[in-house]
PDB file of C-alpha atoms in Angstrom:
ATOM      1  CA  ASP A   1    -283.976 116.094 -91.504  1.00  0.00           C
ATOM      2  CA  VAL A   2    -281.116 113.829 -90.537  1.00  0.00           C
ATOM      3  CA  LYS A   3    -278.320 115.660 -88.919  1.00  0.00           C
ATOM      4  CA  VAL A   4    -274.736 114.461 -88.962  1.00  0.00           C
ATOM      5  CA  THR A   5    -272.488 116.418 -86.644  1.00  0.00           C
ATOM      6  CA  GLN A   6    -268.740 116.349 -86.722  1.00  0.00           C
ATOM      7  CA  SER A   7    -267.142 117.546 -83.523  1.00  0.00           C
ATOM      8  CA  SER A   8    -264.583 119.916 -85.008  1.00  0.00           C
ATOM      9  CA  ARG A   9    -264.621 122.069 -88.102  1.00  0.00           C
ATOM     10  CA  TYR A  10    -260.890 122.743 -88.039  1.00  0.00           C
ATOM     11  CA  LEU A  11    -258.164 120.852 -86.225  1.00  0.00           C
ATOM     12  CA  VAL A  12    -254.394 121.250 -86.082  1.00  0.00           C
ATOM     13  CA  LYS A  13    -252.332 118.397 -84.668  1.00  0.00           C
ATOM     14  CA  ARG A  14    -248.667 117.534 -84.449  1.00  0.00           C
ATOM     15  CA  THR A  15    -246.987 114.623 -86.171  1.00  0.00           C
ATOM     16  CA  GLY A  16    -247.137 111.515 -84.021  1.00  0.00           C
ATOM     17  CA  GLU A  17    -250.177 112.588 -82.026  1.00  0.00           C
ATOM     18  CA  LYS A  18    -253.171 110.306 -81.635  1.00  0.00           C
ATOM     19  CA  VAL A  19    -256.158 112.061 -83.142  1.00  0.00           C
ATOM     20  CA  PHE A  20    -259.851 111.379 -82.620  1.00  0.00           C
ATOM     21  CA  LEU A  21    -262.461 112.635 -85.057  1.00  0.00           C
ATOM     22  CA  GLU A  22    -265.988 112.278 -83.751  1.00  0.00           C
ATOM     23  CA  CYS A  23    -269.198 111.938 -85.713  1.00  0.00           C
ATOM     24  CA  VAL A  24    -272.736 111.766 -84.340  1.00  0.00           C
ATOM     25  CA  GLN A  25    -275.991 111.228 -86.229  1.00  0.00           C
ATOM     26  CA  ASP A  26    -279.447 111.729 -84.788  1.00  0.00           C
ATOM     27  CA  MET A  27    -281.729 109.561 -86.941  1.00  0.00           C
ATOM     28  CA  ASP A  28    -280.952 106.032 -85.814  1.00  0.00           C
ATOM     29  CA  HIS A  29    -279.186 105.149 -89.067  1.00  0.00           C
ATOM     30  CA  GLU A  30    -277.548 101.756 -89.218  1.00  0.00           C
ATOM     31  CA  ASN A  31    -274.739 102.694 -91.580  1.00  0.00           C
ATOM     32  CA  MET A  32    -271.961 105.183 -90.982  1.00  0.00           C
ATOM     33  CA  PHE A  33    -268.953 106.075 -93.101  1.00  0.00           C
ATOM     34  CA  TRP A  34    -265.706 108.004 -92.998  1.00  0.00           C
ATOM     35  CA  TYR A  35    -264.237 109.593 -96.117  1.00  0.00           C
ATOM     36  CA  ARG A  36    -261.325 111.859 -96.759  1.00  0.00           C
ATOM     37  CA  GLN A  37    -261.269 114.389 -99.567  1.00  0.00           C
ATOM     38  CA  ASP A  38    -258.162 115.716-101.232  1.00  0.00           C
ATOM     39  CA  PRO A  39    -257.742 117.964-104.282  1.00  0.00           C
ATOM     40  CA  GLY A  40    -257.438 115.904-107.432  1.00  0.00           C
ATOM     41  CA  LEU A  41    -258.278 112.664-105.623  1.00  0.00           C
ATOM     42  CA  GLY A  42    -261.910 113.242-104.780  1.00  0.00           C
ATOM     43  CA  LEU A  43    -263.631 111.484-101.885  1.00  0.00           C
ATOM     44  CA  ARG A  44    -262.109 108.201-100.761  1.00  0.00           C
ATOM     45  CA  LEU A  45    -263.699 105.772 -98.361  1.00  0.00           C
ATOM     46  CA  ILE A  46    -261.621 105.015 -95.265  1.00  0.00           C
ATOM     47  CA  TYR A  47    -263.876 102.860 -93.079  1.00  0.00           C
ATOM     48  CA  PHE A  48    -267.536 102.115 -92.697  1.00  0.00           C
ATOM     49  CA  SER A  49    -269.823 100.402 -90.227  1.00  0.00           C
ATOM     50  CA  TYR A  50    -273.145  98.669 -90.729  1.00  0.00           C
ATOM     51  CA  ASP A  51    -273.884  98.178 -87.036  1.00  0.00           C
ATOM     52  CA  VAL A  52    -272.625  98.810 -83.537  1.00  0.00           C
ATOM     53  CA  LYS A  53    -269.199  97.266 -82.932  1.00  0.00           C
ATOM     54  CA  MET A  54    -268.935  96.323 -86.588  1.00  0.00           C
ATOM     55  CA  LYS A  55    -266.441  97.879 -88.965  1.00  0.00           C
ATOM     56  CA  GLU A  56    -265.265  97.294 -92.483  1.00  0.00           C
ATOM     57  CA  LYS A  57    -262.241  98.634 -94.293  1.00  0.00           C
ATOM     58  CA  GLY A  58    -262.777 100.959 -97.175  1.00  0.00           C
ATOM     59  CA  ASP A  59    -260.323 101.775 -99.925  1.00  0.00           C
ATOM     60  CA  ILE A  60    -257.669 103.532 -97.830  1.00  0.00           C
ATOM     61  CA  PRO A  61    -257.740 102.229 -94.225  1.00  0.00           C
ATOM     62  CA  GLU A  62    -253.988 102.320 -93.622  1.00  0.00           C
ATOM     63  CA  GLY A  63    -253.048 104.571 -90.714  1.00  0.00           C
ATOM     64  CA  TYR A  64    -256.628 104.751 -89.441  1.00  0.00           C
ATOM     65  CA  SER A  65    -258.900 102.843 -87.127  1.00  0.00           C
ATOM     66  CA  VAL A  66    -262.514 103.342 -86.101  1.00  0.00           C
ATOM     67  CA  SER A  67    -264.765 102.787 -83.151  1.00  0.00           C
ATOM     68  CA  ARG A  68    -268.516 102.348 -83.009  1.00  0.00           C
ATOM     69  CA  GLU A  69    -269.603 101.662 -79.442  1.00  0.00           C
ATOM     70  CA  LYS A  70    -273.017 103.294 -79.870  1.00  0.00           C
ATOM     71  CA  LYS A  71    -275.261 103.379 -82.907  1.00  0.00           C
ATOM     72  CA  GLU A  72    -275.251 107.141 -83.190  1.00  0.00           C
ATOM     73  CA  ARG A  73    -271.509 107.673 -82.865  1.00  0.00           C
ATOM     74  CA  PHE A  74    -268.698 106.694 -85.214  1.00  0.00           C
ATOM     75  CA  SER A  75    -265.165 107.763 -84.389  1.00  0.00           C
ATOM     76  CA  LEU A  76    -262.182 107.882 -86.693  1.00  0.00           C
ATOM     77  CA  ILE A  77    -258.805 107.449 -85.024  1.00  0.00           C
ATOM     78  CA  LEU A  78    -255.442 108.402 -86.412  1.00  0.00           C
ATOM     79  CA  GLU A  79    -253.114 106.265 -84.333  1.00  0.00           C
ATOM     80  CA  SER A  80    -250.023 108.372 -85.063  1.00  0.00           C
ATOM     81  CA  ALA A  81    -250.816 111.376 -87.202  1.00  0.00           C
ATOM     82  CA  SER A  82    -248.601 112.076 -90.179  1.00  0.00           C
ATOM     83  CA  THR A  83    -248.430 115.040 -92.523  1.00  0.00           C
ATOM     84  CA  ASN A  84    -249.910 112.988 -95.389  1.00  0.00           C
ATOM     85  CA  GLN A  85    -253.075 112.693 -93.341  1.00  0.00           C
ATOM     86  CA  THR A  86    -253.696 116.399 -93.683  1.00  0.00           C
ATOM     87  CA  SER A  87    -257.065 116.429 -95.389  1.00  0.00           C
ATOM     88  CA  MET A  88    -260.774 117.168 -95.200  1.00  0.00           C
ATOM     89  CA  TYR A  89    -262.540 114.353 -93.363  1.00  0.00           C
ATOM     90  CA  LEU A  90    -266.219 113.730 -94.000  1.00  0.00           C
ATOM     91  CA  CYS A  91    -268.576 111.535 -92.028  1.00  0.00           C
ATOM     92  CA  ALA A  92    -271.826 110.208 -93.484  1.00  0.00           C
ATOM     93  CA  SER A  93    -274.746 108.078 -92.382  1.00  0.00           C
ATOM     94  CA  SER A  94    -277.498 106.235 -94.219  1.00  0.00           C
ATOM     95  CA  THR A  95    -280.388 103.883 -93.638  1.00  0.00           C
ATOM     96  CA  GLY A  96    -280.055 100.188 -94.312  1.00  0.00           C
ATOM     97  CA  GLN A  97    -281.441 100.713 -97.786  1.00  0.00           C
ATOM     98  CA  GLY A  98    -278.218 102.490 -98.709  1.00  0.00           C
ATOM     99  CA  TYR A  99    -279.815 105.384-100.550  1.00  0.00           C
ATOM    100  CA  GLY A 100    -279.759 109.044 -99.583  1.00  0.00           C
ATOM    101  CA  TYR A 101    -276.597 109.393 -97.558  1.00  0.00           C
ATOM    102  CA  THR A 102    -276.341 112.423 -95.276  1.00  0.00           C
ATOM    103  CA  PHE A 103    -272.943 113.994 -94.804  1.00  0.00           C
ATOM    104  CA  GLY A 104    -271.548 116.136 -92.045  1.00  0.00           C
ATOM    105  CA  SER A 105    -269.909 119.476 -92.762  1.00  0.00           C
ATOM    106  CA  GLY A 106    -266.440 118.015 -92.531  1.00  0.00           C
ATOM    107  CA  THR A 107    -263.348 118.404 -90.362  1.00  0.00           C
ATOM    108  CA  ARG A 108    -260.356 120.034 -91.952  1.00  0.00           C
ATOM    109  CA  LEU A 109    -257.371 118.425 -90.271  1.00  0.00           C
ATOM    110  CA  THR A 110    -253.888 119.827 -90.590  1.00  0.00           C
ATOM    111  CA  VAL A 111    -250.964 117.771 -89.302  1.00  0.00           C
ATOM    112  CA  VAL A 112    -247.812 119.785 -88.765  1.00  0.00           C
TER     113      VAL A 112
ATOM    114  CA  LEU B   1    -269.208  98.588-108.417  1.00  0.00           C
ATOM    115  CA  ALA B   2    -270.018 100.357-111.663  1.00  0.00           C
ATOM    116  CA  LYS B   3    -267.467 102.902-112.778  1.00  0.00           C
ATOM    117  CA  THR B   4    -268.956 106.194-113.857  1.00  0.00           C
ATOM    118  CA  THR B   5    -267.439 108.741-116.197  1.00  0.00           C
ATOM    119  CA  GLN B   6    -268.476 112.369-116.375  1.00  0.00           C
ATOM    120  CA  PRO B   7    -266.936 115.604-117.673  1.00  0.00           C
ATOM    121  CA  ILE B   8    -264.448 117.191-115.324  1.00  0.00           C
ATOM    122  CA  SER B   9    -265.853 120.681-115.704  1.00  0.00           C
ATOM    123  CA  MET B  10    -268.643 122.676-117.329  1.00  0.00           C
ATOM    124  CA  ASP B  11    -269.413 126.368-117.641  1.00  0.00           C
ATOM    125  CA  SER B  12    -272.828 127.941-117.857  1.00  0.00           C
ATOM    126  CA  TYR B  13    -274.607 131.257-117.446  1.00  0.00           C
ATOM    127  CA  GLU B  14    -277.408 132.198-115.132  1.00  0.00           C
ATOM    128  CA  GLY B  15    -280.833 131.232-116.403  1.00  0.00           C
ATOM    129  CA  GLN B  16    -279.603 128.483-118.707  1.00  0.00           C
ATOM    130  CA  GLU B  17    -280.491 124.821-118.479  1.00  0.00           C
ATOM    131  CA  VAL B  18    -277.496 122.643-117.701  1.00  0.00           C
ATOM    132  CA  ASN B  19    -277.242 118.989-118.657  1.00  0.00           C
ATOM    133  CA  ILE B  20    -274.491 116.839-117.180  1.00  0.00           C
ATOM    134  CA  THR B  21    -274.101 113.428-118.751  1.00  0.00           C
ATOM    135  CA  CYS B  22    -272.674 110.446-116.944  1.00  0.00           C
ATOM    136  CA  SER B  23    -271.531 107.209-118.559  1.00  0.00           C
ATOM    137  CA  HIS B  24    -271.877 103.903-116.678  1.00  0.00           C
ATOM    138  CA  ASN B  25    -271.400 101.135-119.216  1.00  0.00           C
ATOM    139  CA  ASN B  26    -271.028  98.349-116.660  1.00  0.00           C
ATOM    140  CA  ILE B  27    -273.958  99.194-114.450  1.00  0.00           C
ATOM    141  CA  ALA B  28    -275.417  96.225-112.606  1.00  0.00           C
ATOM    142  CA  THR B  29    -279.073  95.258-112.831  1.00  0.00           C
ATOM    143  CA  ASN B  30    -279.811  96.297-109.265  1.00  0.00           C
ATOM    144  CA  ASP B  31    -277.840  99.559-109.323  1.00  0.00           C
ATOM    145  CA  TYR B  32    -279.577 102.898-109.048  1.00  0.00           C
ATOM    146  CA  ILE B  33    -278.146 106.110-110.466  1.00  0.00           C
ATOM    147  CA  THR B  34    -277.624 108.672-107.755  1.00  0.00           C
ATOM    148  CA  TRP B  35    -276.433 112.264-108.016  1.00  0.00           C
ATOM    149  CA  TYR B  36    -274.851 114.356-105.300  1.00  0.00           C
ATOM    150  CA  GLN B  37    -273.956 118.034-105.134  1.00  0.00           C
ATOM    151  CA  GLN B  38    -271.051 119.440-103.158  1.00  0.00           C
ATOM    152  CA  PHE B  39    -270.339 123.075-102.353  1.00  0.00           C
ATOM    153  CA  PRO B  40    -266.853 124.144-101.236  1.00  0.00           C
ATOM    154  CA  SER B  41    -266.039 123.239 -97.640  1.00  0.00           C
ATOM    155  CA  GLN B  42    -269.249 121.241 -97.234  1.00  0.00           C
ATOM    156  CA  GLY B  43    -270.191 117.590 -97.422  1.00  0.00           C
ATOM    157  CA  PRO B  44    -271.975 116.231-100.511  1.00  0.00           C
ATOM    158  CA  ARG B  45    -275.733 116.553-100.586  1.00  0.00           C
ATOM    159  CA  PHE B  46    -278.136 114.078-102.206  1.00  0.00           C
ATOM    160  CA  ILE B  47    -279.925 115.555-105.232  1.00  0.00           C
ATOM    161  CA  ILE B  48    -281.780 112.853-107.099  1.00  0.00           C
ATOM    162  CA  GLN B  49    -281.896 109.151-107.797  1.00  0.00           C
ATOM    163  CA  GLY B  50    -283.456 106.967-110.465  1.00  0.00           C
ATOM    164  CA  TYR B  51    -283.474 103.526-112.033  1.00  0.00           C
ATOM    165  CA  LYS B  52    -284.749 104.172-115.539  1.00  0.00           C
ATOM    166  CA  THR B  53    -286.760 106.661-117.634  1.00  0.00           C
ATOM    167  CA  LYS B  54    -287.245 110.050-116.028  1.00  0.00           C
ATOM    168  CA  VAL B  55    -287.319 111.289-112.463  1.00  0.00           C
ATOM    169  CA  THR B  56    -288.030 114.870-111.451  1.00  0.00           C
ATOM    170  CA  ASN B  57    -287.948 116.646-108.118  1.00  0.00           C
ATOM    171  CA  GLU B  58    -287.858 120.263-107.009  1.00  0.00           C
ATOM    172  CA  VAL B  59    -284.153 120.548-107.749  1.00  0.00           C
ATOM    173  CA  ALA B  60    -283.424 118.581-110.912  1.00  0.00           C
ATOM    174  CA  SER B  61    -284.493 115.994-113.453  1.00  0.00           C
ATOM    175  CA  LEU B  62    -282.739 112.750-114.207  1.00  0.00           C
ATOM    176  CA  PHE B  63    -283.001 111.014-117.551  1.00  0.00           C
ATOM    177  CA  ILE B  64    -281.951 107.384-117.902  1.00  0.00           C
ATOM    178  CA  PRO B  65    -282.354 105.643-121.283  1.00  0.00           C
ATOM    179  CA  ALA B  66    -283.599 102.098-121.604  1.00  0.00           C
ATOM    180  CA  ASP B  67    -280.112 100.559-121.821  1.00  0.00           C
ATOM    181  CA  ARG B  68    -279.090 102.403-118.615  1.00  0.00           C
ATOM    182  CA  LYS B  69    -275.536 102.843-119.848  1.00  0.00           C
ATOM    183  CA  SER B  70    -275.706 106.567-119.325  1.00  0.00           C
ATOM    184  CA  SER B  71    -277.755 109.176-117.517  1.00  0.00           C
ATOM    185  CA  THR B  72    -278.235 112.928-117.702  1.00  0.00           C
ATOM    186  CA  LEU B  73    -278.740 115.277-114.811  1.00  0.00           C
ATOM    187  CA  SER B  74    -280.695 118.342-115.888  1.00  0.00           C
ATOM    188  CA  LEU B  75    -280.645 121.539-113.845  1.00  0.00           C
ATOM    189  CA  PRO B  76    -283.270 124.027-115.048  1.00  0.00           C
ATOM    190  CA  ARG B  77    -282.466 127.749-115.096  1.00  0.00           C
ATOM    191  CA  VAL B  78    -279.274 127.623-113.059  1.00  0.00           C
ATOM    192  CA  SER B  79    -278.236 130.436-110.763  1.00  0.00           C
ATOM    193  CA  LEU B  80    -274.869 131.426-109.299  1.00  0.00           C
ATOM    194  CA  SER B  81    -275.675 129.338-106.233  1.00  0.00           C
ATOM    195  CA  ASP B  82    -275.686 126.181-108.368  1.00  0.00           C
ATOM    196  CA  THR B  83    -271.923 126.480-108.776  1.00  0.00           C
ATOM    197  CA  ALA B  84    -270.716 123.229-107.232  1.00  0.00           C
ATOM    198  CA  VAL B  85    -269.266 119.816-107.964  1.00  0.00           C
ATOM    199  CA  TYR B  86    -271.795 117.226-109.128  1.00  0.00           C
ATOM    200  CA  TYR B  87    -271.157 113.540-108.630  1.00  0.00           C
ATOM    201  CA  CYS B  88    -272.789 110.670-110.481  1.00  0.00           C
ATOM    202  CA  LEU B  89    -272.784 107.306-108.717  1.00  0.00           C
ATOM    203  CA  ALA B  90    -274.158 103.848-109.409  1.00  0.00           C
ATOM    204  CA  LEU B  91    -275.372 102.428-106.151  1.00  0.00           C
ATOM    205  CA  SER B  92    -276.988  99.171-105.157  1.00  0.00           C
ATOM    206  CA  GLN B  93    -279.234  98.808-102.158  1.00  0.00           C
ATOM    207  CA  GLY B  94    -277.116  98.659 -99.037  1.00  0.00           C
ATOM    208  CA  GLY B  95    -274.045  99.529-101.051  1.00  0.00           C
ATOM    209  CA  LYS B  96    -271.271 101.980-100.390  1.00  0.00           C
ATOM    210  CA  LEU B  97    -270.937 105.350-102.067  1.00  0.00           C
ATOM    211  CA  ILE B  98    -267.796 105.298-104.179  1.00  0.00           C
ATOM    212  CA  PHE B  99    -267.158 108.738-105.627  1.00  0.00           C
ATOM    213  CA  GLY B 100    -265.478 109.591-108.894  1.00  0.00           C
ATOM    214  CA  GLN B 101    -263.979 112.966-109.712  1.00  0.00           C
ATOM    215  CA  GLY B 102    -267.288 114.674-110.321  1.00  0.00           C
ATOM    216  CA  THR B 103    -268.152 117.558-112.636  1.00  0.00           C
ATOM    217  CA  GLU B 104    -267.221 121.040-111.500  1.00  0.00           C
ATOM    218  CA  LEU B 105    -270.023 123.324-112.690  1.00  0.00           C
ATOM    219  CA  SER B 106    -269.294 127.023-112.846  1.00  0.00           C
ATOM    220  CA  VAL B 107    -272.267 129.344-113.322  1.00  0.00           C
ATOM    221  CA  LYS B 108    -271.414 132.846-114.462  1.00  0.00           C
ATOM    222  CA  PRO B 109    -273.541 135.993-114.329  1.00  0.00           C
TER     223      PRO B 109
END
């Protein structure tokens, strides 16, 4: 089975801090995605990547950036964390066919 | 991307069959219907996918009529552990998963 590992399960950061959320997948998937999930808003796509060093904006990229230096790793960066970025962050990967995404367990980030 | 519409919540009892219907009137020719399940504090998990007619796996069945404007996820004999949010998505090959609100299924003893 594909495994998607997110580095932290829970994270508490201060407003203005630069925050790195790491995601690693172990099945050589081309595509990787970052979502955030909030009550009443569902899952929203932040950024995605179809290949190393490639990135595409999702529906809500403002305040975020990403890095994909290696195929297996996709990092989400909060340049200057704000309280409205408190959320559950989910990473996913998929094959090039785009079916059967595998999600990580999520990182619950609290910005205080 | 096709917009999907599904009930916000459903209640059921253990042992019953649950059918969750999803509407996707503007589905594209090359879109597949894909269902995901999400438990609290976990990422969504792929359940089943189909293009038309009926698909069955060890977890669920998926019924898609000929016009493909709707689909029904069928969960046989649900248990308490099937309490989760179920998402219906229309997805093309190589496409992005765009989630709607999902259906919150509550299974009671």
